[in-house]
């Protein structure tokens, strides 16, 4: 029987609502065989998730979702199969979190100027010591009755031209991919159909991504429609990329996205997990592999 993969999920270490242990238990209950924990800009949840996965017989793939700025747009890059203790990766992620901390305060200041005080403190409280994301602001604003739903908060407060919007200064595409490679992981563009790019701009992104060492596209995503998936599968094949699949689960509060309940990859896609580089750190670090070959000579 084929294994059930879900290679994109979030825990309390970023903007998910389940602790890493609870997330792993939920994935196990949903019959997921292979789960990647891919928190935004942090690897803090991976050790706990790995410990809980082992006795359940669930394979936990250490991952991360890195915030990237590309041509003044935010793009998310997944690192799959990373070493969560790699110093190059950790140093890069620490820089992003420093920007996040400043941005959270700035969002708070802007919302206060728009007449809604206390949001920074509220978002911080919800983040429970982890990174503060716009999701935390959204939950706080809904709880305080400023919007009916998280979706409405984003529309009315947290996107471009709205009172709580702060433009991102995230990692360069090349830098993010190099951190992932240094950590022995494979770089995959998360939910590529979500960026509202024209087809030609998306092809340019994928081309640059590949030149920098990126290898895959998330073809099946909890936030893709069926048409998105078909289009991304075609892009993936045309550009010679590997395909990944992930729910982008953030917790049970969002009933539309369930762990592990994903359609299969369309025909002709080569799954990331069938690559010889999958969970093979040496193969993902070309310079390290070169060194090993030289040693062997
Ligand atoms: P941040 O990285 O702090 O800018 O927050 C981005 C996160 O906000 C994403 O990972 C999603 O979880 C969430 N998000 C972004 N846009 C929306 C939206 N329109 N509705 C609900 N959640 C969203
Ligand atoms: Mn998120
Ligand atoms: Mn994302
Ligand atoms: Mn995500």
Coordinates of C-alpha atoms and ligand atoms in Angstrom, one line a residue:
X1 CA 0.0 0.0 0.0
X2 CA 1.3 3.5 -0.8
X3 CA 2.3 5.7 2.1
X4 CA 0.4 8.8 3.0
X5 CA 2.5 12.0 2.8
X6 CA 1.8 15.5 4.2
X7 CA 4.9 17.6 3.8
X8 CA 3.7 21.0 5.0
X9 CA 2.3 21.7 8.5
X10 CA 2.6 24.2 11.4
X11 CA 2.7 23.9 15.2
X12 CA 2.6 26.4 18.1
X13 CA 6.3 27.1 17.3
X14 CA 5.0 29.4 14.6
X15 CA 1.3 30.2 13.8
X16 CA -0.2 26.7 14.2
X17 CA -2.5 26.1 17.2
X18 CA -1.3 22.6 18.2
X19 CA 1.8 21.9 20.2
X20 CA 4.3 19.7 18.2
X21 CA 3.3 16.6 20.1
X22 CA -0.4 17.3 19.5
X23 CA 0.2 17.9 15.8
X24 CA 2.0 14.6 15.5
X25 CA -0.7 12.7 17.4
X26 CA -3.3 14.3 15.1
X27 CA -1.3 13.3 12.0
X28 CA -1.1 9.8 13.3
X29 CA -4.8 9.7 13.9
X30 CA -5.3 10.9 10.3
X31 CA -3.3 7.9 9.1
X32 CA -0.4 10.1 7.9
X33 CA 2.8 8.0 7.4
X34 CA 5.2 10.8 6.6
X35 CA 4.7 14.3 8.1
X36 CA 6.9 17.4 7.6
X37 CA 6.8 20.0 10.3
X38 CA 7.5 23.3 8.4
X39 CA 7.0 26.2 10.8
X40 CA 7.6 29.7 9.6
X41 CA 11.2 30.8 10.0
X42 CA 12.0 28.5 13.0
X43 CA 13.0 24.9 13.7
X44 CA 12.0 25.1 17.4
X45 CA 9.3 22.5 17.2
X46 CA 11.2 19.8 15.5
X47 CA 12.9 18.1 18.4
X48 CA 9.6 17.6 20.3
X49 CA 7.8 16.4 17.1
X50 CA 10.5 13.9 16.3
X51 CA 10.4 12.5 19.8
X52 CA 6.7 12.0 19.7
X53 CA 6.7 10.6 16.2
X54 CA 9.2 7.8 16.8
X55 CA 7.1 5.5 19.1
X56 CA 4.0 6.0 16.8
X57 CA 5.9 4.7 13.8
X58 CA 5.3 8.0 12.0
X59 CA 8.2 9.4 10.0
X60 CA 8.8 13.1 10.9
X61 CA 10.6 15.0 8.2
X62 CA 12.3 18.0 9.7
X63 CA 11.4 21.1 7.7
X64 CA 11.0 24.8 7.7
X65 CA 9.0 27.4 5.7
X66 CA 11.2 30.4 5.0
X67 CA 9.8 33.8 4.2
X68 CA 11.5 35.2 1.1
X69 CA 11.2 38.6 -0.7
X70 CA 11.3 38.2 -4.4
X71 CA 10.7 41.2 -6.7
X72 CA 8.8 43.0 -3.9
X73 CA 6.6 40.0 -3.3
X74 CA 6.6 37.6 -0.4
X75 CA 7.2 34.0 -1.5
X76 CA 7.5 31.0 0.9
X77 CA 10.2 28.4 0.4
X78 CA 10.0 25.0 2.1
X79 CA 13.2 23.3 3.3
X80 CA 12.5 19.5 3.6
X81 CA 14.8 17.1 5.3
X82 CA 16.9 19.8 6.9
X83 CA 19.2 19.4 9.9
X84 CA 17.4 21.6 12.4
X85 CA 20.6 22.4 14.2
X86 CA 22.6 23.6 11.2
X87 CA 24.3 26.8 12.2
X88 CA 24.1 28.5 8.8
X89 CA 20.4 27.8 8.7
X90 CA 19.8 28.9 12.3
X91 CA 21.7 32.2 11.7
X92 CA 19.6 33.0 8.7
X93 CA 16.4 32.2 10.4
X94 CA 17.4 34.3 13.5
X95 CA 17.8 37.3 11.2
X96 CA 14.3 36.8 9.8
X97 CA 12.9 36.5 13.3
X98 CA 14.6 39.7 14.3
X99 CA 12.7 41.4 11.4
X100 CA 9.5 39.7 12.5
X101 CA 9.8 41.1 16.0
X102 CA 10.3 44.6 14.7
X103 CA 7.4 44.2 12.2
X104 CA 5.1 42.9 15.0
X105 CA 5.7 46.0 17.0
X106 CA 5.3 48.2 13.9
X107 CA 1.9 46.4 13.0
X108 CA 0.9 47.2 16.6
X109 CA 1.9 50.9 16.3
X110 CA 0.0 51.2 13.0
X111 CA -3.2 49.6 14.3
X112 CA -3.0 51.8 17.4
X113 CA -2.8 54.8 15.1
X114 CA -5.9 53.5 13.3
X115 CA -7.7 53.5 16.7
X116 CA -7.2 49.8 17.8
X117 CA -4.8 49.7 20.8
X118 CA -3.2 46.7 22.5
X119 CA -2.8 44.5 19.4
X120 CA 0.9 43.9 19.7
X121 CA 0.4 42.7 23.3
X122 CA -2.5 40.6 22.3
X123 CA -0.7 39.0 19.4
X124 CA 2.3 38.3 21.6
X125 CA 0.2 36.7 24.2
X126 CA -1.4 34.3 21.6
X127 CA 2.1 33.5 20.2
X128 CA 3.1 32.1 23.6
X129 CA 6.7 33.0 23.3
X130 CA 7.0 31.7 19.7
X131 CA 7.4 33.9 16.6
X132 CA 4.6 36.5 16.1
X133 CA 2.9 36.2 12.8
X134 CA 0.0 38.1 11.2
X135 CA -2.1 35.1 12.0
X136 CA -1.7 36.0 15.7
X137 CA -2.9 39.5 15.0
X138 CA -5.8 38.1 13.1
X139 CA -6.9 35.8 15.9
X140 CA -6.6 38.7 18.4
X141 CA -8.6 41.1 16.3
X142 CA -11.4 38.5 15.8
X143 CA -11.5 37.7 19.5
X144 CA -11.9 41.5 20.2
X145 CA -14.7 41.7 17.7
X146 CA -13.0 43.9 15.1
X147 CA -13.7 41.4 12.4
X148 CA -15.9 38.3 11.9
X149 CA -13.2 35.9 10.7
X150 CA -9.5 35.6 10.2
X151 CA -10.1 35.9 6.5
X152 CA -11.8 39.2 7.0
X153 CA -9.0 40.6 9.2
X154 CA -6.5 39.9 6.5
X155 CA -8.7 41.7 3.9
X156 CA -9.5 44.7 6.1
X157 CA -6.3 45.2 8.2
X158 CA -3.2 43.1 7.3
X159 CA -2.7 43.4 3.5
X160 CA -1.2 46.1 1.3
X161 CA -3.0 49.5 1.6
X162 CA -4.7 48.5 4.9
X163 CA -3.9 50.1 8.3
X164 CA -1.9 47.2 9.8
X165 CA 0.2 46.3 6.8
X166 CA 4.0 46.5 6.9
X167 CA 6.0 45.5 3.8
X168 CA 8.2 42.4 4.4
X169 CA 12.0 42.5 4.2
X170 CA 12.6 38.8 4.2
X171 CA 15.4 36.6 2.9
X172 CA 16.8 36.8 -0.6
X173 CA 15.7 33.8 -2.7
X174 CA 19.3 32.7 -3.2
X175 CA 20.2 33.1 0.5
X176 CA 17.2 31.0 1.6
X177 CA 18.0 28.2 -0.8
X178 CA 21.7 28.2 0.3
X179 CA 20.7 27.9 4.0
X180 CA 18.5 24.9 3.1
X181 CA 21.3 23.3 1.1
X182 CA 23.7 23.9 3.9
X183 CA 21.3 22.1 6.2
X184 CA 21.2 19.2 3.8
X185 CA 17.6 19.8 2.8
X186 CA 15.6 20.1 -0.5
X187 CA 14.1 23.5 -1.4
X188 CA 10.5 23.5 -2.6
X189 CA 8.3 26.6 -3.5
X190 CA 5.3 26.5 -1.2
X191 CA 1.7 26.9 -2.6
X192 CA 3.0 28.4 -5.9
X193 CA -0.5 29.2 -7.2
X194 CA -1.2 31.4 -4.2
X195 CA 1.0 34.3 -5.2
X196 CA -1.3 35.8 -7.8
X197 CA 1.5 36.0 -10.3
X198 CA 1.0 35.9 -14.1
X199 CA 2.1 32.6 -15.7
X200 CA 5.2 34.3 -17.1
X201 CA 6.3 35.8 -13.8
X202 CA 5.8 32.4 -12.1
X203 CA 7.9 30.8 -14.7
X204 CA 10.6 33.4 -14.0
X205 CA 10.4 32.7 -10.3
X206 CA 10.8 28.9 -10.9
X207 CA 13.7 29.5 -13.3
X208 CA 15.6 31.6 -10.8
X209 CA 14.7 29.2 -8.0
X210 CA 16.1 26.3 -10.0
X211 CA 19.3 28.2 -10.9
X212 CA 19.9 28.9 -7.2
X213 CA 19.5 25.2 -6.4
X214 CA 15.8 24.9 -5.7
X215 CA 14.4 21.5 -6.8
X216 CA 10.6 21.3 -6.3
X217 CA 7.1 22.8 -6.4
X218 CA 4.3 22.1 -4.0
X219 CA 1.9 20.9 -6.6
X220 CA -0.8 19.7 -4.2
X221 CA -1.5 22.1 -1.4
X222 CA -4.4 22.6 1.0
X223 CA -4.7 26.1 -0.4
X224 CA -4.8 25.0 -4.1
X225 CA -8.0 24.4 -6.1
X226 CA -8.1 21.5 -8.4
X227 CA -7.4 23.8 -11.4
X228 CA -4.4 25.3 -9.5
X229 CA -3.0 21.7 -9.0
X230 CA -3.4 20.9 -12.6
X231 CA -1.7 24.1 -13.7
X232 CA 1.2 23.6 -11.1
X233 CA 1.7 20.0 -12.3
X234 CA 2.1 21.3 -15.8
X235 CA 4.6 24.0 -14.7
X236 CA 6.4 21.4 -12.7
X237 CA 6.8 19.0 -15.6
X238 CA 7.7 21.8 -18.1
X239 CA 10.4 23.2 -15.8
X240 CA 11.8 19.9 -14.8
X241 CA 11.0 20.2 -11.1
X242 CA 10.1 17.6 -8.5
X243 CA 6.6 17.7 -7.0
X244 CA 5.6 17.9 -3.4
X245 CA 2.3 17.6 -1.5
X246 CA 1.2 19.3 1.8
X247 CA -1.9 20.5 3.6
X248 CA -0.4 23.6 5.2
X249 CA -2.3 22.6 8.3
X250 CA -2.5 25.2 11.0
X251 CA -4.8 23.5 13.5
X252 CA -8.4 22.2 13.9
X253 CA -9.9 25.8 14.0
X254 CA -9.7 25.8 10.2
X255 CA -12.0 22.8 9.2
X256 CA -11.3 23.2 5.5
X257 CA -7.8 22.0 5.8
X258 CA -7.3 18.6 7.2
X259 CA -4.0 16.7 7.8
X260 CA -3.1 14.1 5.2
X261 CA -6.4 14.5 3.2
X262 CA -4.8 15.4 -0.1
X263 CA -5.5 14.3 -3.6
X264 CA -2.8 12.3 -5.3
X265 CA -0.1 14.0 -7.5
X266 CA -1.2 14.3 -11.1
X267 CA 0.2 11.9 -13.6
X268 CA 3.7 12.7 -14.8
X269 CA 4.9 14.4 -11.6
X270 CA 8.0 13.1 -9.9
X271 CA 7.5 13.2 -6.2
X272 CA 10.3 14.7 -4.0
X273 CA 10.3 11.6 -1.9
X274 CA 11.3 9.4 -4.8
X275 CA 14.4 11.5 -5.5
X276 CA 17.7 10.0 -4.6
X277 CA 18.4 13.2 -2.7
X278 CA 15.3 12.7 -0.4
X279 CA 16.5 12.7 3.2
X280 CA 20.0 12.4 2.0
X281 CA 21.9 15.4 3.4
X282 CA 25.2 14.6 1.6
X283 CA 23.5 14.7 -1.8
X284 CA 21.9 18.0 -1.0
X285 CA 25.2 19.7 -0.1
X286 CA 27.1 19.7 -3.3
X287 CA 30.3 21.1 -1.8
X288 CA 30.2 18.6 1.0
X289 CA 29.8 15.8 -1.5
X290 CA 32.7 17.2 -3.5
X291 CA 34.8 17.1 -0.4
X292 CA 33.8 13.5 0.3
X293 CA 34.7 12.5 -3.2
X294 CA 38.1 14.2 -3.0
X295 CA 38.8 12.4 0.3
X296 CA 38.0 9.1 -1.4
X297 CA 40.4 9.7 -4.2
Ligands
LIG1 P1 3.3 36.3 8.2 O1 4.4 35.3 7.8 O2 3.4 36.7 9.7 O3 3.3 37.4 7.3 O4 1.9 35.5 8.2 C1 1.6 34.8 7.1 C2 0.6 33.7 7.5 O5 -0.7 34.3 7.6 C3 0.4 32.7 6.5 O6 1.3 31.6 6.7 C4 -1.0 32.2 6.7 O7 -1.0 31.2 7.8 C5 -1.7 33.4 7.2 N1 -2.5 34.1 6.1 C6 -2.0 34.8 5.1 N2 -3.0 35.3 4.3 C7 -4.1 34.8 4.9 C8 -5.5 35.0 4.6 N3 -5.9 35.7 3.6 N4 -6.4 34.4 5.4 C9 -6.0 33.6 6.5 N5 -4.7 33.4 6.8 C10 -3.8 34.0 6.0
LIG2 MN1 1.0 30.4 8.5
LIG3 MN1 3.0 29.8 3.3
LIG4 MN1 2.6 27.2 5.6

